[in-house]
Amino acid sequence: MSSLISENDLKHEIALVWLEDVTSLEYVRQSLDRLPTRVGKPAYHRDGRMVGYATLAADAKASRASGTFRRRVFWLLPHDRDTEPDGLYAGSAPAEAVDPATLQPCVKGRKTERSEGGPPSSAMRELGITRPL
């Protein structure tokens, strides 16, 4: 979950790879997964779909215990707001959700008014970020 991800966990990120256009998504779920490689599209074993992932620098070290790398994966479930706008998350967002507009390599992202189902804030409007209709 995003609240459990620290900036230290992300220090070796060099890029975020998006598998679909996330500019119209109000939120994506993020998790820190243990993966066998630093780069490349990871296998996906959740319901829903993976929308992106992070790649790590060559100097990122694998865990001594498992031989895996901690990498972020971004995903959505079938009942998330992009698929069911009037559903469970019509006016809120899951705990691990963040606004994709706030994500960058080494930056964990955050919830915004938009990701929480509310109107865009004045700062979001100044940046040209609006909720899709």
PDB file of C-alpha atoms in Angstrom:
ATOM      1  CA  MET A   1       0.000   0.000   0.000  1.00  0.00           C
ATOM      2  CA  SER A   2       1.133   3.519  -0.713  1.00  0.00           C
ATOM      3  CA  SER A   3       1.250   4.503   2.962  1.00  0.00           C
ATOM      4  CA  LEU A   4       3.772   1.730   3.536  1.00  0.00           C
ATOM      5  CA  ILE A   5       6.037   2.813   0.681  1.00  0.00           C
ATOM      6  CA  SER A   6       8.891   5.060   1.767  1.00  0.00           C
ATOM      7  CA  GLU A   7      11.030   7.313  -0.397  1.00  0.00           C
ATOM      8  CA  ASN A   8      13.946   5.010   0.512  1.00  0.00           C
ATOM      9  CA  ASP A   9      12.096   2.094  -1.140  1.00  0.00           C
ATOM     10  CA  LEU A  10      12.051   4.082  -4.386  1.00  0.00           C
ATOM     11  CA  LYS A  11      15.592   5.469  -4.486  1.00  0.00           C
ATOM     12  CA  HIS A  12      16.724   3.174  -7.336  1.00  0.00           C
ATOM     13  CA  GLU A  13      13.801   3.878  -9.675  1.00  0.00           C
ATOM     14  CA  ILE A  14      14.809   5.237 -13.076  1.00  0.00           C
ATOM     15  CA  ALA A  15      11.491   5.172 -14.948  1.00  0.00           C
ATOM     16  CA  LEU A  16       7.788   4.506 -14.707  1.00  0.00           C
ATOM     17  CA  VAL A  17       6.410   2.530 -17.642  1.00  0.00           C
ATOM     18  CA  TRP A  18       2.732   3.026 -18.416  1.00  0.00           C
ATOM     19  CA  LEU A  19       0.891   0.280 -20.265  1.00  0.00           C
ATOM     20  CA  GLU A  20      -2.075   2.520 -21.004  1.00  0.00           C
ATOM     21  CA  ASP A  21      -2.849   6.221 -20.999  1.00  0.00           C
ATOM     22  CA  VAL A  22      -3.340   7.164 -17.346  1.00  0.00           C
ATOM     23  CA  THR A  23      -4.060  10.863 -17.921  1.00  0.00           C
ATOM     24  CA  SER A  24      -7.802  10.228 -17.792  1.00  0.00           C
ATOM     25  CA  LEU A  25      -7.594   7.998 -14.702  1.00  0.00           C
ATOM     26  CA  GLU A  26      -8.427   9.710 -11.430  1.00  0.00           C
ATOM     27  CA  TYR A  27      -6.438   7.154  -9.467  1.00  0.00           C
ATOM     28  CA  VAL A  28      -4.321   4.043  -9.813  1.00  0.00           C
ATOM     29  CA  ARG A  29      -3.484   1.568  -7.096  1.00  0.00           C
ATOM     30  CA  GLN A  30       0.197   1.221  -6.277  1.00  0.00           C
ATOM     31  CA  SER A  31       2.008  -1.549  -4.474  1.00  0.00           C
ATOM     32  CA  LEU A  32       5.611  -2.447  -3.807  1.00  0.00           C
ATOM     33  CA  ASP A  33       6.069  -5.972  -5.132  1.00  0.00           C
ATOM     34  CA  ARG A  34       8.971  -8.404  -4.898  1.00  0.00           C
ATOM     35  CA  LEU A  35       9.971  -9.166  -8.479  1.00  0.00           C
ATOM     36  CA  PRO A  36      12.734 -11.297  -9.998  1.00  0.00           C
ATOM     37  CA  THR A  37      14.155  -8.536 -12.250  1.00  0.00           C
ATOM     38  CA  ARG A  38      15.044  -4.822 -12.165  1.00  0.00           C
ATOM     39  CA  VAL A  39      13.437  -4.065 -15.530  1.00  0.00           C
ATOM     40  CA  GLY A  40      10.817  -5.402 -17.890  1.00  0.00           C
ATOM     41  CA  LYS A  41       7.120  -6.000 -17.560  1.00  0.00           C
ATOM     42  CA  PRO A  42       6.440  -8.114 -14.480  1.00  0.00           C
ATOM     43  CA  ALA A  43       3.968 -10.968 -14.330  1.00  0.00           C
ATOM     44  CA  TYR A  44       0.582  -9.873 -12.989  1.00  0.00           C
ATOM     45  CA  HIS A  45      -1.344 -12.095 -10.583  1.00  0.00           C
ATOM     46  CA  ARG A  46      -4.220  -9.904  -9.326  1.00  0.00           C
ATOM     47  CA  ASP A  47      -7.767  -9.449 -10.513  1.00  0.00           C
ATOM     48  CA  GLY A  48      -8.153  -6.483 -12.824  1.00  0.00           C
ATOM     49  CA  ARG A  49      -5.295  -5.112 -14.849  1.00  0.00           C
ATOM     50  CA  MET A  50      -1.786  -3.770 -14.498  1.00  0.00           C
ATOM     51  CA  VAL A  51      -1.516  -0.223 -15.864  1.00  0.00           C
ATOM     52  CA  GLY A  52       2.180   0.400 -15.193  1.00  0.00           C
ATOM     53  CA  TYR A  53       5.357  -0.491 -13.339  1.00  0.00           C
ATOM     54  CA  ALA A  54       8.694   0.955 -12.259  1.00  0.00           C
ATOM     55  CA  THR A  55      12.122   0.012 -13.559  1.00  0.00           C
ATOM     56  CA  LEU A  56      15.223   0.088 -11.409  1.00  0.00           C
ATOM     57  CA  ALA A  57      18.808   1.217 -11.984  1.00  0.00           C
ATOM     58  CA  ALA A  58      21.559  -1.354 -12.506  1.00  0.00           C
ATOM     59  CA  ASP A  59      22.962  -0.625  -9.028  1.00  0.00           C
ATOM     60  CA  ALA A  60      19.752  -1.733  -7.276  1.00  0.00           C
ATOM     61  CA  LYS A  61      20.559  -4.719  -5.074  1.00  0.00           C
ATOM     62  CA  ALA A  62      18.438  -7.819  -4.785  1.00  0.00           C
ATOM     63  CA  SER A  63      17.285  -9.011  -1.386  1.00  0.00           C
ATOM     64  CA  ARG A  64      19.815 -11.395   0.136  1.00  0.00           C
ATOM     65  CA  ALA A  65      17.040 -13.595   1.472  1.00  0.00           C
ATOM     66  CA  SER A  66      14.863 -13.900  -1.639  1.00  0.00           C
ATOM     67  CA  GLY A  67      16.959 -12.676  -4.563  1.00  0.00           C
ATOM     68  CA  THR A  68      14.096 -10.372  -5.578  1.00  0.00           C
ATOM     69  CA  PHE A  69      13.857  -6.637  -6.187  1.00  0.00           C
ATOM     70  CA  ARG A  70      11.246  -4.328  -4.653  1.00  0.00           C
ATOM     71  CA  ARG A  71       9.483  -2.582  -7.535  1.00  0.00           C
ATOM     72  CA  ARG A  72       6.282  -0.604  -7.766  1.00  0.00           C
ATOM     73  CA  VAL A  73       3.387  -1.938  -9.777  1.00  0.00           C
ATOM     74  CA  PHE A  74       0.339   0.177 -10.670  1.00  0.00           C
ATOM     75  CA  TRP A  75      -3.014  -1.532 -11.178  1.00  0.00           C
ATOM     76  CA  LEU A  76      -6.797  -1.303 -11.111  1.00  0.00           C
ATOM     77  CA  LEU A  77      -9.498  -3.745 -10.052  1.00  0.00           C
ATOM     78  CA  PRO A  78     -12.689  -4.460 -12.027  1.00  0.00           C
ATOM     79  CA  HIS A  79     -14.820  -2.456  -9.549  1.00  0.00           C
ATOM     80  CA  ASP A  80     -12.620   0.672  -9.574  1.00  0.00           C
ATOM     81  CA  ARG A  81     -14.012   4.044 -10.642  1.00  0.00           C
ATOM     82  CA  ASP A  82     -12.692   3.928 -14.216  1.00  0.00           C
ATOM     83  CA  THR A  83     -14.931   0.912 -14.896  1.00  0.00           C
ATOM     84  CA  GLU A  84     -17.776   1.582 -12.427  1.00  0.00           C
ATOM     85  CA  PRO A  85     -17.989   5.395 -12.012  1.00  0.00           C
ATOM     86  CA  ASP A  86     -21.106   5.137  -9.811  1.00  0.00           C
ATOM     87  CA  GLY A  87     -19.834   2.128  -7.849  1.00  0.00           C
ATOM     88  CA  LEU A  88     -18.054   1.595  -4.548  1.00  0.00           C
ATOM     89  CA  TYR A  89     -15.420   4.284  -5.180  1.00  0.00           C
ATOM     90  CA  ALA A  90     -17.626   6.962  -6.768  1.00  0.00           C
ATOM     91  CA  GLY A  91     -16.741   9.448  -4.021  1.00  0.00           C
ATOM     92  CA  SER A  92     -13.622   7.935  -2.486  1.00  0.00           C
ATOM     93  CA  ALA A  93     -10.566   5.859  -3.350  1.00  0.00           C
ATOM     94  CA  PRO A  94      -8.977   2.685  -1.980  1.00  0.00           C
ATOM     95  CA  ALA A  95      -6.190   3.009   0.598  1.00  0.00           C
ATOM     96  CA  GLU A  96      -3.419   2.191  -1.900  1.00  0.00           C
ATOM     97  CA  ALA A  97      -4.731   4.586  -4.558  1.00  0.00           C
ATOM     98  CA  VAL A  98      -2.890   7.700  -5.706  1.00  0.00           C
ATOM     99  CA  ASP A  99      -3.458  10.266  -8.421  1.00  0.00           C
ATOM    100  CA  PRO A 100      -1.288   9.184 -11.379  1.00  0.00           C
ATOM    101  CA  ALA A 101      -0.556  12.854 -12.137  1.00  0.00           C
ATOM    102  CA  THR A 102       1.467  12.961  -8.891  1.00  0.00           C
ATOM    103  CA  LEU A 103       3.663   9.949  -9.725  1.00  0.00           C
ATOM    104  CA  GLN A 104       7.272  10.125 -10.875  1.00  0.00           C
ATOM    105  CA  PRO A 105      10.293   7.869 -10.478  1.00  0.00           C
ATOM    106  CA  CYS A 106      11.404   8.024  -6.819  1.00  0.00           C
ATOM    107  CA  VAL A 107       8.160   9.829  -5.835  1.00  0.00           C
ATOM    108  CA  LYS A 108       5.444   7.708  -4.266  1.00  0.00           C
ATOM    109  CA  GLY A 109       2.518   9.871  -5.340  1.00  0.00           C
ATOM    110  CA  ARG A 110      -0.408  11.077  -3.277  1.00  0.00           C
ATOM    111  CA  LYS A 111      -4.132  11.298  -3.101  1.00  0.00           C
ATOM    112  CA  THR A 112      -5.734  14.466  -4.434  1.00  0.00           C
ATOM    113  CA  GLU A 113      -9.256  15.846  -4.471  1.00  0.00           C
ATOM    114  CA  ARG A 114      -9.596  14.320  -7.933  1.00  0.00           C
ATOM    115  CA  SER A 115      -8.481  10.869  -6.792  1.00  0.00           C
ATOM    116  CA  GLU A 116     -10.898  11.028  -3.865  1.00  0.00           C
ATOM    117  CA  GLY A 117     -13.872  11.640  -6.183  1.00  0.00           C
ATOM    118  CA  GLY A 118     -14.190  15.346  -5.504  1.00  0.00           C
ATOM    119  CA  PRO A 119     -13.837  18.350  -7.753  1.00  0.00           C
ATOM    120  CA  PRO A 120     -10.381  19.366  -8.939  1.00  0.00           C
ATOM    121  CA  SER A 121      -8.593  21.750  -6.581  1.00  0.00           C
ATOM    122  CA  SER A 122      -7.504  25.220  -7.724  1.00  0.00           C
ATOM    123  CA  ALA A 123      -3.918  23.912  -8.010  1.00  0.00           C
ATOM    124  CA  MET A 124      -5.118  21.094 -10.265  1.00  0.00           C
ATOM    125  CA  ARG A 125      -7.086  23.542 -12.421  1.00  0.00           C
ATOM    126  CA  GLU A 126      -3.980  25.764 -12.745  1.00  0.00           C
ATOM    127  CA  LEU A 127      -2.055  22.715 -14.000  1.00  0.00           C
ATOM    128  CA  GLY A 128      -4.861  21.875 -16.437  1.00  0.00           C
ATOM    129  CA  ILE A 129      -5.782  18.641 -14.613  1.00  0.00           C
ATOM    130  CA  THR A 130      -9.529  18.013 -14.735  1.00  0.00           C
ATOM    131  CA  ARG A 131     -11.794  15.099 -13.941  1.00  0.00           C
ATOM    132  CA  PRO A 132     -13.147  13.296 -16.964  1.00  0.00           C
ATOM    133  CA  LEU A 133     -16.883  13.659 -17.442  1.00  0.00           C
TER     134      LEU A 133
END
